[in-house]
Backbone as CSV, one residue per row, in Angstrom:
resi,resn,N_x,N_y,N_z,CA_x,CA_y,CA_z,C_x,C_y,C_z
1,UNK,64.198,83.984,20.153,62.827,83.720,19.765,61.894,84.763,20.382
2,UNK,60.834,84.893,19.266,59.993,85.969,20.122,59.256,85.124,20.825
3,UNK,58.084,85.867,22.363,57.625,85.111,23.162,56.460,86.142,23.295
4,UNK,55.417,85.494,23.275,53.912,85.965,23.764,53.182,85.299,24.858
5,UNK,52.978,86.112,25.207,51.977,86.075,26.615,50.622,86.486,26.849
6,UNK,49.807,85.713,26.916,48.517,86.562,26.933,47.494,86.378,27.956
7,UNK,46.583,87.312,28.209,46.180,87.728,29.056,44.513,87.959,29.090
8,UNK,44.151,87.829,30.401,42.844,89.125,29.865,41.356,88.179,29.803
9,UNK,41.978,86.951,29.360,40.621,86.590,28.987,39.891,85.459,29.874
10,UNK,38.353,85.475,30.167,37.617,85.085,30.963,36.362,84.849,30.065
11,UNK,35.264,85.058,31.379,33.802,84.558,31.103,32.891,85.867,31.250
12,UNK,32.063,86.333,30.374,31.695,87.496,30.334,30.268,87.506,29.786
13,UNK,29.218,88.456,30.240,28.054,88.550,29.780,28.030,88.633,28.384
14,UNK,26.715,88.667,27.455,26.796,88.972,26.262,26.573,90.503,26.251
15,UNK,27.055,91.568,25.240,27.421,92.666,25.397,28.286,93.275,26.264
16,UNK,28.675,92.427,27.177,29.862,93.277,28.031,31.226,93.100,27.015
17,UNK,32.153,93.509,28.108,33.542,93.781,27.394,34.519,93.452,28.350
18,UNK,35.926,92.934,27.660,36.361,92.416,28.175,37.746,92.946,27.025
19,UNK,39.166,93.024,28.209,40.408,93.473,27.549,41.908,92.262,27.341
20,UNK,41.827,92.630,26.290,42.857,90.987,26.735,44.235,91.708,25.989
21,UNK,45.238,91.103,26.757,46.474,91.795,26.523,47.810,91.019,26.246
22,UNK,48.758,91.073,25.397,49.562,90.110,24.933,51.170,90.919,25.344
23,UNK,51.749,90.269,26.423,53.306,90.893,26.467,53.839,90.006,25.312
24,UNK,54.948,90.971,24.570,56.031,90.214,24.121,57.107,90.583,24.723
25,UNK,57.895,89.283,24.257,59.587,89.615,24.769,60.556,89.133,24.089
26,UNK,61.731,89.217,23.479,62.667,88.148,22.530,62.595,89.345,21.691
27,UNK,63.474,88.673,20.561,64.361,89.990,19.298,62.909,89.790,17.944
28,UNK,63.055,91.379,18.275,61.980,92.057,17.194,62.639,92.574,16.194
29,UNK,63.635,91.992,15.383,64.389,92.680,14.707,63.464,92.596,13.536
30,UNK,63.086,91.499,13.154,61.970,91.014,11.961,60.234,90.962,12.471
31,UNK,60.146,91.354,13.696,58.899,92.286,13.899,57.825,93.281,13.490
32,UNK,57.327,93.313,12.395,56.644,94.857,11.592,55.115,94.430,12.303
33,UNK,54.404,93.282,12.478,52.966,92.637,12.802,52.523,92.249,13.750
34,UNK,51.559,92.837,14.596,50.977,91.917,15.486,49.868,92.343,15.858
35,UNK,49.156,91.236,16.317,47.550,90.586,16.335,47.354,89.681,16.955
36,UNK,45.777,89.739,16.429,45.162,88.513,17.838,44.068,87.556,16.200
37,UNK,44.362,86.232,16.655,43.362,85.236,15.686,42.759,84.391,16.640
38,UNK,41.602,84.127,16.515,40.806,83.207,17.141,39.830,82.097,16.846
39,UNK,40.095,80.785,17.718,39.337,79.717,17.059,38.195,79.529,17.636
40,UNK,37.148,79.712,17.221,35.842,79.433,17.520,35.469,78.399,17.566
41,UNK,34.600,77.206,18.849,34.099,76.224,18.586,33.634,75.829,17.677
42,UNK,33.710,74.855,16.763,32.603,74.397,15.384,33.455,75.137,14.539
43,UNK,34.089,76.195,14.672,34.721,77.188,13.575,36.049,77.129,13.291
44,UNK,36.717,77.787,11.665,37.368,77.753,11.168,38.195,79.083,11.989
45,UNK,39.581,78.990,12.152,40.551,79.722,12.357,40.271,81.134,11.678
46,UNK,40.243,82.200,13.153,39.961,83.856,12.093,40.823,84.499,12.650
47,UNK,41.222,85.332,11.248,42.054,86.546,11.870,41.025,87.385,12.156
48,UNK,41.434,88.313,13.802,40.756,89.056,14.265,41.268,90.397,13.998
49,UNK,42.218,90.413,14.260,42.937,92.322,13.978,44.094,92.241,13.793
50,UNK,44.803,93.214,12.992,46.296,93.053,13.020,46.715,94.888,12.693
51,UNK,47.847,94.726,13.769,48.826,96.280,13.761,49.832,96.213,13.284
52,UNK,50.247,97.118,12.513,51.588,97.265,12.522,52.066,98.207,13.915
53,UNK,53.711,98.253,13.057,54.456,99.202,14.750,54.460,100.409,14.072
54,UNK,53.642,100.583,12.870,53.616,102.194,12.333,51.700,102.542,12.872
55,UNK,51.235,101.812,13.466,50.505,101.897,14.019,49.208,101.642,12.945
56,UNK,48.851,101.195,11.721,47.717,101.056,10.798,47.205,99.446,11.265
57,UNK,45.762,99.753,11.547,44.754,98.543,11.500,44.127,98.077,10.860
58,UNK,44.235,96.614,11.095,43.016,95.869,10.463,42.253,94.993,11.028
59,UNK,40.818,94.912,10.598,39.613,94.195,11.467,39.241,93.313,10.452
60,UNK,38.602,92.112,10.834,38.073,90.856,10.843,36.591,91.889,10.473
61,UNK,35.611,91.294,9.462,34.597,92.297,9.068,33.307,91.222,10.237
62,UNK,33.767,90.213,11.034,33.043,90.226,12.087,32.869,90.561,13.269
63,UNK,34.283,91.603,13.861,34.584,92.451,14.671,34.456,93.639,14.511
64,UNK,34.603,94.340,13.379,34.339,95.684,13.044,33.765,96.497,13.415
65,UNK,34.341,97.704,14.192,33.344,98.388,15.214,33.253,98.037,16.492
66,UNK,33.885,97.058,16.653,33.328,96.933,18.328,34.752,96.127,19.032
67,UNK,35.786,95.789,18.398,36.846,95.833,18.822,38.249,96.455,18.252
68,UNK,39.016,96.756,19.094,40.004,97.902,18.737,41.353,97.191,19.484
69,UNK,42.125,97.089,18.507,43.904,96.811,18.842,44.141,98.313,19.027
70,UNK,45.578,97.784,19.936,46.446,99.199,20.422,47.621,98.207,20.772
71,UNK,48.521,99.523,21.219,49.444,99.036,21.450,50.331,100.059,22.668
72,UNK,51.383,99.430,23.105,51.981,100.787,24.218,52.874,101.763,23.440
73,UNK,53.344,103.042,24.171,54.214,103.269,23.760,55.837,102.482,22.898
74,UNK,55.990,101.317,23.746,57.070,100.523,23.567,56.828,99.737,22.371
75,UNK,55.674,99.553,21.984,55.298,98.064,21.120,55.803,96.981,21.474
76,UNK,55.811,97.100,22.730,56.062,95.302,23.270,55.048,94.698,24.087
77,UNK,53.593,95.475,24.359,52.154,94.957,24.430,51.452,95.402,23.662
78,UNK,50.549,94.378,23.279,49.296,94.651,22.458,47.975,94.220,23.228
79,UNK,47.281,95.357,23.050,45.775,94.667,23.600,44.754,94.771,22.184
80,UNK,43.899,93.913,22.791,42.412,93.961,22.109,41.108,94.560,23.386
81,UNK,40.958,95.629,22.840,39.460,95.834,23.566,38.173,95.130,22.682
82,UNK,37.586,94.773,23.345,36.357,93.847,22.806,35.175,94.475,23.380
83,UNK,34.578,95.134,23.019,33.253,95.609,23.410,32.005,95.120,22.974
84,UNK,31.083,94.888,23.275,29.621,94.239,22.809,29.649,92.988,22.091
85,UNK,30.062,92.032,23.122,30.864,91.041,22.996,29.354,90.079,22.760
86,UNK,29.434,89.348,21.779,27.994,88.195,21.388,28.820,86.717,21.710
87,UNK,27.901,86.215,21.558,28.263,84.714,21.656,28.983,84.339,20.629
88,UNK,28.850,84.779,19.610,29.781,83.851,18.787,31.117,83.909,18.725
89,UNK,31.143,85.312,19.732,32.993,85.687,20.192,33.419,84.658,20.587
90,UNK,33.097,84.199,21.347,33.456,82.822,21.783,34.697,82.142,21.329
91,UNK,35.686,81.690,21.996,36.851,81.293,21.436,38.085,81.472,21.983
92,UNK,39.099,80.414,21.690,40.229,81.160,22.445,41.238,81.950,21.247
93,UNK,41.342,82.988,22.226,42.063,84.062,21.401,43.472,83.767,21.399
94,UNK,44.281,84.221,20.263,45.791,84.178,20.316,46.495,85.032,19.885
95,UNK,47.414,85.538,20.501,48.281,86.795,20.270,49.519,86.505,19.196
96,UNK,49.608,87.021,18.467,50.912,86.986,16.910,51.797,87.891,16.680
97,UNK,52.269,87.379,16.349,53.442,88.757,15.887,54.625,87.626,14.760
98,UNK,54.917,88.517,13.699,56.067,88.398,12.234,56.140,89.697,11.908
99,UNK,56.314,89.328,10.336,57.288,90.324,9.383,56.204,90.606,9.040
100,UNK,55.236,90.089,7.885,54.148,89.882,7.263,52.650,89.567,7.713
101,UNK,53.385,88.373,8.330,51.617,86.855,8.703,52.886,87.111,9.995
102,UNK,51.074,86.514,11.168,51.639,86.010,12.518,52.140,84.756,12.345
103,UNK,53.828,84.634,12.248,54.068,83.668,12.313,54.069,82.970,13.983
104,UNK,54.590,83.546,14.612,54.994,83.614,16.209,53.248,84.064,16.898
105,UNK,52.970,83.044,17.712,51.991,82.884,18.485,52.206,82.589,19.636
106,UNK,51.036,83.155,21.131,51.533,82.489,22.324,50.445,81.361,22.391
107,UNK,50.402,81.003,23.452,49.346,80.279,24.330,47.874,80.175,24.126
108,UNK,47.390,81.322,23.915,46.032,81.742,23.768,45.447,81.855,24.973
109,UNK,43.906,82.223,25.093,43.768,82.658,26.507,41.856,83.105,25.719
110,UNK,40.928,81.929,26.689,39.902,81.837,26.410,38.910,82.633,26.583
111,UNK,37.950,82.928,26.230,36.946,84.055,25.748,35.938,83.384,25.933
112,UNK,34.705,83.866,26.775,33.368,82.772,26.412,32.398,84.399,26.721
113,UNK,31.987,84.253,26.202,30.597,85.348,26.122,28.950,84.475,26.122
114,UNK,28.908,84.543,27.290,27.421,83.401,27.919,26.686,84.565,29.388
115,UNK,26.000,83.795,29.040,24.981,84.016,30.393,24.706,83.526,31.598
């Protein structure tokens, strides 16, 4: 089984930034995807970004610009940099990884952007 771990996330001014980081571990044989989705209080489930391991991104058109997936050399961490972080970031984030869709999720790991 794959396994995610994530990281990174806390309590942060509005506009600051904050890095949150997802180890995986377990067989990536059916591995091509991974990303971070997040549930917002009051809010519906969003995908936030998603990589492949050929390295092409995609953004959530309410992140756009101001946060950026990467990944290591290895592709067995993924981060999200989050920069100019608003309140409505707010949420706990969760790290994914499949073939296609994040099927495989960890823990999540909470985000609050307050004052």
């Amino acid at each position: 089984q794959v396994q995610l771990v994530e990281s990174g996330g806390g309590l942060v001014q509005p506009g600051g930034s904050l890095r949150l980081s997802c180890a995986a571990s377990g067989s990536f044989v059916d591995i091509y995807l991974m990303g971070w989705y997040r549930q917002a209080p009051g809010k519906e489930r969003e995908l936030v970004a998603t990589i492949t391991f050929s390295g092409r991104t995609n953004y959530a058109d309410s992140v756009k610009g101001r946060f950026t997936i990467s990944r290591d050399s290895a592709k067995k961490t993924v981060y999200l940099q989050m920069n100019s972080l608003k309140l409505e970031d707010t949420a706990v984030y969760y790290c994914g990884a499949g073939y296609s869709d994040l099927t495989y999720w960890g823990q999540g790991t909470q985000v609050t952007a307050s004052s």
